[in-house]
Each structure stands twice: as C-alpha cells, then as structure tokens.
Short mmCIF file of C-alpha atoms in Angstrom, two decimals:
data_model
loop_
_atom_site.label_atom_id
_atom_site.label_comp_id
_atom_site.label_asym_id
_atom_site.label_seq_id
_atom_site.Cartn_x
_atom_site.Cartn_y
_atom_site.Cartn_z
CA UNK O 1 0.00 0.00 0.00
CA UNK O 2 1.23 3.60 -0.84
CA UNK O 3 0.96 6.04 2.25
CA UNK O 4 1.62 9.57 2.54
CA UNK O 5 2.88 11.14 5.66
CA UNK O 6 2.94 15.13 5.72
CA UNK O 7 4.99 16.76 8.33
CA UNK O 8 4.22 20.74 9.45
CA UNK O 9 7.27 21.41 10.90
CA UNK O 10 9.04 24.52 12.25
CA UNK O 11 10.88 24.88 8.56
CA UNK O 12 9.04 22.69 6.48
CA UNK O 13 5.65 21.41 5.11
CA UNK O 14 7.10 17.90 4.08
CA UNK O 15 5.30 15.49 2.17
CA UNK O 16 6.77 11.53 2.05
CA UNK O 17 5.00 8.91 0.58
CA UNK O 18 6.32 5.40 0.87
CA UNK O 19 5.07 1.97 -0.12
CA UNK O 20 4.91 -0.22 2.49
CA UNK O 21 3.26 -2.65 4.35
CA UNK O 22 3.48 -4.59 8.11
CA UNK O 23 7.14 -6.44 8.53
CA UNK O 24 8.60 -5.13 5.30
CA UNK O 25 11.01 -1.68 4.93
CA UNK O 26 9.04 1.75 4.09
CA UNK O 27 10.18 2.31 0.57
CA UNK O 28 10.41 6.22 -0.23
CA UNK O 29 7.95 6.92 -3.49
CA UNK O 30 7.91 10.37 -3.57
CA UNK O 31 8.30 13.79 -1.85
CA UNK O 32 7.62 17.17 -2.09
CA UNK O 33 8.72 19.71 0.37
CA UNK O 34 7.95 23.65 1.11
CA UNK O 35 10.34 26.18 2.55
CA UNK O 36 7.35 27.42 4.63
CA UNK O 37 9.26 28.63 8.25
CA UNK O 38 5.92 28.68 10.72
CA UNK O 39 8.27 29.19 13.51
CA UNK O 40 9.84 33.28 11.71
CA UNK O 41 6.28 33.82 10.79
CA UNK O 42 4.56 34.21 14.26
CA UNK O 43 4.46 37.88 15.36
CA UNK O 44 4.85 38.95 18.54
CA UNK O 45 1.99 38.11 20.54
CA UNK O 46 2.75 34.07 19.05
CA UNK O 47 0.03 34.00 16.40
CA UNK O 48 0.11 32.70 13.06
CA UNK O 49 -0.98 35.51 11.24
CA UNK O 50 -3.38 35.76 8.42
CA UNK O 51 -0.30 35.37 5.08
CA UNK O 52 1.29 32.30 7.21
CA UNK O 53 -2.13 30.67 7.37
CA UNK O 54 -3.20 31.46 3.91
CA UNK O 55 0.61 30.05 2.98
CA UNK O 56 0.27 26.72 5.24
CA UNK O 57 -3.37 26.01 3.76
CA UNK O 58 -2.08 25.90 0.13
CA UNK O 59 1.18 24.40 0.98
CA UNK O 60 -1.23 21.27 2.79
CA UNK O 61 -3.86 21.49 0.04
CA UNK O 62 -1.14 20.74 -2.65
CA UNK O 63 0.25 17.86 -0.66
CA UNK O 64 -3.42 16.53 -0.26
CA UNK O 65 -3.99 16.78 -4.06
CA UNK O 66 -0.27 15.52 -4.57
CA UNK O 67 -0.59 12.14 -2.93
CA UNK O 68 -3.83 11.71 -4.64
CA UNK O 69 -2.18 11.93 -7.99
CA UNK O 70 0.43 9.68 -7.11
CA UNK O 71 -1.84 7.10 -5.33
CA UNK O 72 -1.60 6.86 -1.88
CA UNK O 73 -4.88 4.97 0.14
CA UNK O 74 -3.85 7.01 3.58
CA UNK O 75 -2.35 10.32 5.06
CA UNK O 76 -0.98 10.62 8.37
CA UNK O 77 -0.44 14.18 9.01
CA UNK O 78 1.11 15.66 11.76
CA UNK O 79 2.67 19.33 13.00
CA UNK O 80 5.21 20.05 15.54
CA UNK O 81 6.28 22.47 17.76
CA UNK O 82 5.51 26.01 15.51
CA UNK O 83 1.77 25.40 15.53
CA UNK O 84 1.65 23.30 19.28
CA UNK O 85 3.00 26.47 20.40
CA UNK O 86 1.08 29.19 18.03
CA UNK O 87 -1.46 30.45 20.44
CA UNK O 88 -4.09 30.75 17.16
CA UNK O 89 -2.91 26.94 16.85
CA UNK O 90 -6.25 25.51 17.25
CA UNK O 91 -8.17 28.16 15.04
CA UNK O 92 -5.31 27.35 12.48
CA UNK O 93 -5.52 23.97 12.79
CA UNK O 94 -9.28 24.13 11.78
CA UNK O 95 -9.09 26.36 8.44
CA UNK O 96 -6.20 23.91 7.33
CA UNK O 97 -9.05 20.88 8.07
CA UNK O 98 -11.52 23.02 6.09
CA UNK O 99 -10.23 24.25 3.31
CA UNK O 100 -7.45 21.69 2.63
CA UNK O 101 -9.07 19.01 3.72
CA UNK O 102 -6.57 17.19 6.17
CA UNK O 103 -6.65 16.73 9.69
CA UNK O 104 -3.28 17.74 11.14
CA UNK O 105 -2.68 16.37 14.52
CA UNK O 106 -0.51 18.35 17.27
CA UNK O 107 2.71 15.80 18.83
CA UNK O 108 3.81 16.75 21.60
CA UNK O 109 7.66 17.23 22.03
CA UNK O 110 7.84 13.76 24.05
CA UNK O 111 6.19 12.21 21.34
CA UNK O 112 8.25 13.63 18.88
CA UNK O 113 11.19 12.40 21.12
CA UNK O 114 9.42 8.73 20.65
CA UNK O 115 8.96 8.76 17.70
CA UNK O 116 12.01 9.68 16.75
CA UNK O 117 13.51 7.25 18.92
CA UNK O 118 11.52 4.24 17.07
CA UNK O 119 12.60 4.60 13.68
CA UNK O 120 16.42 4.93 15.15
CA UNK O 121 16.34 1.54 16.82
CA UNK O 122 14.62 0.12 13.86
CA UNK O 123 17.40 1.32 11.30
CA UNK O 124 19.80 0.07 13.81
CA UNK O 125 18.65 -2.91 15.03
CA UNK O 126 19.12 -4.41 18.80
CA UNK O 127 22.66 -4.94 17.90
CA UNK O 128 23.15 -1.12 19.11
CA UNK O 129 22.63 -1.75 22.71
CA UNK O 130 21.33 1.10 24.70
CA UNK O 131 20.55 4.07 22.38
CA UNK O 132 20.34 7.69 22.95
CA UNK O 133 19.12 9.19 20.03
CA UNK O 134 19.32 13.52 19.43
CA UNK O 135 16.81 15.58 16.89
CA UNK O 136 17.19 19.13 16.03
CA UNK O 137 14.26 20.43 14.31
CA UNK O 138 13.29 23.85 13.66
CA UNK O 139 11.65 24.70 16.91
CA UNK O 140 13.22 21.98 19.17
CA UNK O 141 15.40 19.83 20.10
CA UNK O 142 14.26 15.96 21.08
CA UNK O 143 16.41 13.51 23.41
CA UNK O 144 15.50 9.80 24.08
CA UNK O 145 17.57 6.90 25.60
CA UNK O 146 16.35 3.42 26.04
CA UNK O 147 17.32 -0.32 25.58
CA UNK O 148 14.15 -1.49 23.91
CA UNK O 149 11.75 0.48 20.84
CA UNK O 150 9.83 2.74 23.62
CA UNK O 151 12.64 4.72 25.27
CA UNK O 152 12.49 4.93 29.29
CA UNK O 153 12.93 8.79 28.97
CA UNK O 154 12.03 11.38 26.27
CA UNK O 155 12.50 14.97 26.41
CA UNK O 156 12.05 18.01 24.32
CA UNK O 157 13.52 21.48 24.74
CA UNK O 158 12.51 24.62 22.97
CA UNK O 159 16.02 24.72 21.52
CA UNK O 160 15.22 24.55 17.44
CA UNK O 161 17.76 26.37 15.10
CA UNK O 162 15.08 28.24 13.43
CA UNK O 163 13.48 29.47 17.00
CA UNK O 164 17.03 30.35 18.30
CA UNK O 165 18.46 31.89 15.22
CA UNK O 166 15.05 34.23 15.43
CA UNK O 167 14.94 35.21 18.92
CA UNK O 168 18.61 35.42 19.86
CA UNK O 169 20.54 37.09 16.28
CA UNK O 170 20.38 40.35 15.18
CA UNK O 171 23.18 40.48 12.39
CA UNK O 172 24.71 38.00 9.48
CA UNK O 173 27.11 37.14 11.01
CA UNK O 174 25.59 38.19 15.10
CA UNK O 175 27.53 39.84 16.95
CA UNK O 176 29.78 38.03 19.57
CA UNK O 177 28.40 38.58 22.64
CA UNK O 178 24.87 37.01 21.02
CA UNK O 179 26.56 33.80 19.82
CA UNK O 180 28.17 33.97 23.61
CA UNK O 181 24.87 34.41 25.29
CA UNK O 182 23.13 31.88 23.03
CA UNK O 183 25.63 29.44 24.27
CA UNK O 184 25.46 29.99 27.87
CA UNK O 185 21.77 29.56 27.36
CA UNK O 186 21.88 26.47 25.45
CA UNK O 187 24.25 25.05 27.69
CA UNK O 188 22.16 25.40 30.57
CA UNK O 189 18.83 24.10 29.10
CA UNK O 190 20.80 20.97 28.01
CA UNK O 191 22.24 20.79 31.30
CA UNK O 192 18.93 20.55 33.41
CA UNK O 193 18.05 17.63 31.98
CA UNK O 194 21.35 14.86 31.64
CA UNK O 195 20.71 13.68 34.87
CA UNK O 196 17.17 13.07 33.67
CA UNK O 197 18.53 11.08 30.73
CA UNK O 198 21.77 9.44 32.53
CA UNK O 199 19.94 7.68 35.22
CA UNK O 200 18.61 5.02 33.33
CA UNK O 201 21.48 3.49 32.32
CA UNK O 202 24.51 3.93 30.37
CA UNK O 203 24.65 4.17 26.32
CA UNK O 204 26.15 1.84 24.45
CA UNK O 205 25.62 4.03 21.04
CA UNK O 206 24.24 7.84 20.39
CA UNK O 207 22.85 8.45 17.00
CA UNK O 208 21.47 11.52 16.09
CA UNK O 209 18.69 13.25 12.68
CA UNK O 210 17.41 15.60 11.27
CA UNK O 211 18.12 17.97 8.64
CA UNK O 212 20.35 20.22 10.92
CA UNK O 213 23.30 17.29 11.84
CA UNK O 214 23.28 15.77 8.10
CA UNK O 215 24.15 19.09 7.26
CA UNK O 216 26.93 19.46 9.92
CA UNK O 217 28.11 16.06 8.96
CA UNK O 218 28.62 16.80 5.45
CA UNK O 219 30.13 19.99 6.24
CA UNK O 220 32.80 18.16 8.27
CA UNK O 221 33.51 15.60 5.37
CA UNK O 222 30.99 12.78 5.35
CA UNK O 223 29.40 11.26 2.40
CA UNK O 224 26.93 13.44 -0.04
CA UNK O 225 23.43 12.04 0.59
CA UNK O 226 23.28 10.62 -3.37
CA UNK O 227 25.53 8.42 -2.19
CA UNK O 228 22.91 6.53 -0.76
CA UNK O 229 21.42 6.06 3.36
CA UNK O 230 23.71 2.91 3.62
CA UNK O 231 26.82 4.56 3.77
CA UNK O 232 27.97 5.77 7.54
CA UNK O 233 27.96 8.82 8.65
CA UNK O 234 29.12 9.98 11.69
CA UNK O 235 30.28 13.35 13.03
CA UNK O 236 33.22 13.85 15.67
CA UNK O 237 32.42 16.38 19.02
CA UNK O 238 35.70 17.72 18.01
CA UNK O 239 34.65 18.76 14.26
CA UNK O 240 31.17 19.94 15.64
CA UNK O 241 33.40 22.12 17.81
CA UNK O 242 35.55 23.56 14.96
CA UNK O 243 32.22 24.47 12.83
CA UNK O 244 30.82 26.09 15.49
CA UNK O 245 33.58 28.35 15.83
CA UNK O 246 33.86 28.74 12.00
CA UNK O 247 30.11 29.33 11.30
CA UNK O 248 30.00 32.12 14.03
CA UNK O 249 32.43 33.99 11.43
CA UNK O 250 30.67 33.39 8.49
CA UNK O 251 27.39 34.82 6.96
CA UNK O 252 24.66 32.98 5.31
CA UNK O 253 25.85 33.25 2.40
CA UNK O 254 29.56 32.16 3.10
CA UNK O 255 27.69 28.80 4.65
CA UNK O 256 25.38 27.93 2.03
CA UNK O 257 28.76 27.48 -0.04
CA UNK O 258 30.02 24.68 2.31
CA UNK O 259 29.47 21.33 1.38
CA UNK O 260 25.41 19.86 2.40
CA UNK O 261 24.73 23.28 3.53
CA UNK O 262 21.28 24.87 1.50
CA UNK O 263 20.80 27.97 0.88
CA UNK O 264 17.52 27.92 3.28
CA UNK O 265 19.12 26.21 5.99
CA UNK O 266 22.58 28.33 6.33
CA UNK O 267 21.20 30.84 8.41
CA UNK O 268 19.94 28.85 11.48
CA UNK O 269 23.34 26.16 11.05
CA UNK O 270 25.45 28.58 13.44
CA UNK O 271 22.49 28.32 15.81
CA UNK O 272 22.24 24.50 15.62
CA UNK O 273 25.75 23.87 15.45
CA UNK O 274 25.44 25.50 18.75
CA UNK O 275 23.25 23.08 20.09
CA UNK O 276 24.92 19.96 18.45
CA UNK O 277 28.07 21.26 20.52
CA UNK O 278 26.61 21.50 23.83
CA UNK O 279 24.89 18.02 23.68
CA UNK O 280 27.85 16.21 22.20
CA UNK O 281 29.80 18.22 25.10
CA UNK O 282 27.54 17.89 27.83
CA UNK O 283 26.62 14.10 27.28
CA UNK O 284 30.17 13.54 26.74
CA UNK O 285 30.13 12.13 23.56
CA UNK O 286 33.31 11.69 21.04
CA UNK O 287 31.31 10.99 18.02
CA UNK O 288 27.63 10.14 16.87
CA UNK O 289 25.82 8.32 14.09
CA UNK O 290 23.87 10.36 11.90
CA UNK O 291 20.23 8.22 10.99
CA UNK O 292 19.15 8.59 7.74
CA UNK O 293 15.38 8.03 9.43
CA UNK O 294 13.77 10.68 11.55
CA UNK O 295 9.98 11.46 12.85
CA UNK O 296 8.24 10.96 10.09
CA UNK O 297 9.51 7.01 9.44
CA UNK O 298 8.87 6.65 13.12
CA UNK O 299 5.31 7.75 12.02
CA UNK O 300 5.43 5.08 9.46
CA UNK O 301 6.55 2.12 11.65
CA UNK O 302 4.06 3.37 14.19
CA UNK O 303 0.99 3.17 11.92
CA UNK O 304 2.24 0.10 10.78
CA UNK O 305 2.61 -1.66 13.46
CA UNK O 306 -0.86 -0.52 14.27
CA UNK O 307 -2.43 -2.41 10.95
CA UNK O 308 -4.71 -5.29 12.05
CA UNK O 309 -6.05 -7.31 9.12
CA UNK O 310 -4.12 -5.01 6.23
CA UNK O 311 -6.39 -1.88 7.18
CA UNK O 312 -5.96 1.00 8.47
CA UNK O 313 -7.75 2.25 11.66
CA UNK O 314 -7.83 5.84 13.13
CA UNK O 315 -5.71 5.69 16.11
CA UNK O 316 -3.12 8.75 17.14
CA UNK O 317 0.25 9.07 15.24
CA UNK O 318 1.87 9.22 18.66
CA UNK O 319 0.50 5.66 19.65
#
C-alpha cells in the first residue's frame, strides 16, 4: 500500500509517501517539500498571522492533491512544535481541516522524542545496545535513551535552530556577545536535563537526525546524501566544535557554499551547530551516528505496526 505522511514542521511542510506494508522496509515513493518557516512567521503576541495561514493552507492542500495523484490509500499528518506552540494553533488547525481538507494532529515534544527514537532503533537494530538518540528540528530539540523500541525517557527542549536563530541574532554574522549568550543559554537548558537522561542506564551508542546534523556532517567531510542512506555517517564532538567556531564567522551566504549546507538552511546552522556542541559536550560524547530516518519514518513504523487485518484504523500518530 502507498501512504503519505505530511509533516508541518518549524521549517518545512514535508510530504513523504512510501510503499509499504506490516514487517517489510518503508520504501520512499515520492516527496515534495515547502520552505514554509511557521516558527519566523509568528508575530509577537505568538500568532500565526493571516499570510502564514493562507501560505500553510495551500502548501497542505497541494500535498493533499499531490498524494492523490500519485496514489496513496492514507495520510498521516502531523505538525510540531511552531503550531503546538502558536497560540491561534487551534483556530489554524481548523481552516487547514476546512479548506485543505486534512486533519493535522498536534505531537507533543515527548512524542516527537518517541517517535524519533523508534525509527532509530529500527534502522539500527538491537545490535546497538542502549541508544540515545538527538533531533534538532526547527523549533526543538528531542532527546530519548532506552534499551528497547519505547525509550524509558524522552524529552524536548525549545532549543530549534530556526526558534534560536530568530529570537537570539540580530546580524549575518551576530555579533559576539549574542553567539556567547546563546551558548550559555543552550548550555544550561541541556544541562537541566542529563541527569534526567543518565539515570537510566549507560549508552552503548548515540545516534542523532534531522536535517540540521546531516548538514553538519557533510560539512565536516561525510558522504553526499546521493551516495545513498547505507553509507555511515558519523560526526566527531571535536569537528562539531571547529564548525561552530567557524560558522560564528561566516554569513549565510559564506555557509550555504560549504558542502550539504542549503541555501535555506545556512542561516539557522550557526544556531544548531550551537546546540549539536553543547549536547555532544555535555553528554560527553566523542562521536555520533547520523540516521538517515527521523519522525516521520517513526510515524510510518508506528501506523504500521498498528495495521490489524491489512487496514488502516484511526488511532493517534503518537500511539
């Protein structure tokens, strides 16, 4: 069966479809993505306001009409933190359900966390031991650490690259005592929660998505994504803390010219290199596997495993 999963995230309206069914490997059919950034268009009393909506309703109606053309029988759709947060969320929420016609459920940042957390231990396998899995998205960042596919402890923490870059920059490149400040701040958010994380047990293996670390990867030398999600990847706490000293130099446009680096994505990658350094730091760890899966193939393998009798029911993303 051919199912579409479309992700509102902080950055992105992100459409996957994959053909899959219970036991057997998603298999990625098609995609389509929009450089929408929810999280830079609230205004200051944290509304969506009226362009943003009328931009996220026609980015969601053409992934509706999208998957249609290209078959798929369901549509899981989900947003994260920009619109759990927006507080015209709800009233949103409901024009997008109107006039595009699909039903976007909110995940919390522990779910995300979960989520997350699934499709990393089913790419890796049981092999891997103890995981602890790290996602920065556009709005937040999402820890989980466990031995078996539900992780004992998931956390979120309003540390996205988009969200920082927004609310602590004022210049390309910021000045120095912002990228100092952002990093004190960071550091301490990250830091009221390892004992959290560490008392469960000790990692045998820390693997981290998302967008943000494949780009820092590549930037530090691993493998372009065409060569296939096979291939390791891995990035050192050592090179994260060399980019995050270069980056803080650099302008957009001087980052969008490094290797893996997009144009739309340079100007939050000081920001999230930021965070990618205090984690690796503060969790004390020399080097990480970058997962080519994410949220929305924990989605997937959630709805999948779900499927009783080769139908789907309506049950919650988050399980």
């Amino acid at each position: 069966m051919r199912m579409g999963v479309l992700d509102v995230g902080s950055n992105t309206v992100h459409l996957l479809l994959v053909d899959a069914h219970r036991g057997a490997r998603p298999l990625p059919a098609y995609k389509q993505k929009t450089d929408l950034r929810l999280v830079e268009l609230l205004d200051d009393s944290g509304s969506i306001g009226k362009e943003g909506a009328k931009q996220l309703v026609q980015s969601c109606r053409e992934a509706v009409e999208a998957a249609e053309d290209k078959g798929a029988t369901s549509m899981l759709a989900f947003a994260t933190s920009a619109l759990r947060e927006a507080v015209n969320g709800t009233a949103v929420l409901d024009r997008v359900r109107d006039e595009a016609g699909v039903d976007l459920q909110i995940l919390s940042g522990e779910d995300e966390a979960r989520l997350t957390f699934l499709a990393v231990r089913r790419w890796y396998g049981w092999s891997a031991g103890r995981l602890l899995s790290l996602d920065i998205g556009g709005g937040s960042l999402e820890l989980a650490a466990g031995g078996d596919e539900d992780p004992d402890v998931a956390v979120s923490l309003p540390l996205g690259a988009a969200r920082l870059t927004r609310d602590w920059f004022t210049g390309d490149p910021p000045d120095k005592d912002e990228v100092r400040a952002l990093r004190r701040h960071v550091r301490a958010e990250v830091a009221s929660i390892i004992g959290d994380v560490n008392r469960y047990g000790e990692r045998d293996r820390a693997v981290a998505s998302s967008k943000t670390f494949r780009s820092l990867a590549r930037a530090a030398g691993a493998a372009p994504s065409g060569e296939g999600p096979y291939v390791r990847r891995t990035l050192s706490r050592s090179d994260v803390q060399d980019l995050a000293k270069k980056l803080a130099s650099m302008t957009a446009a001087e980052r969008a010219k490094l290797p893996g680096v997009s144009s739309g994505r340079a100007g939050q990658l000081l920001a999230g290199a930021i965070v990618a350094d205090a984690a690796l730091d503060l969790f004390e760890i020399d080097e990480v596997d970058v997962c080519p899966w994410a949220l929305r193939e924990g989605v997937i393998l959630r709805r999948l495993d779900q499927i009783e009798g080769g139908t789907f029911g309506e049950s919650d993303v988050s399980g």
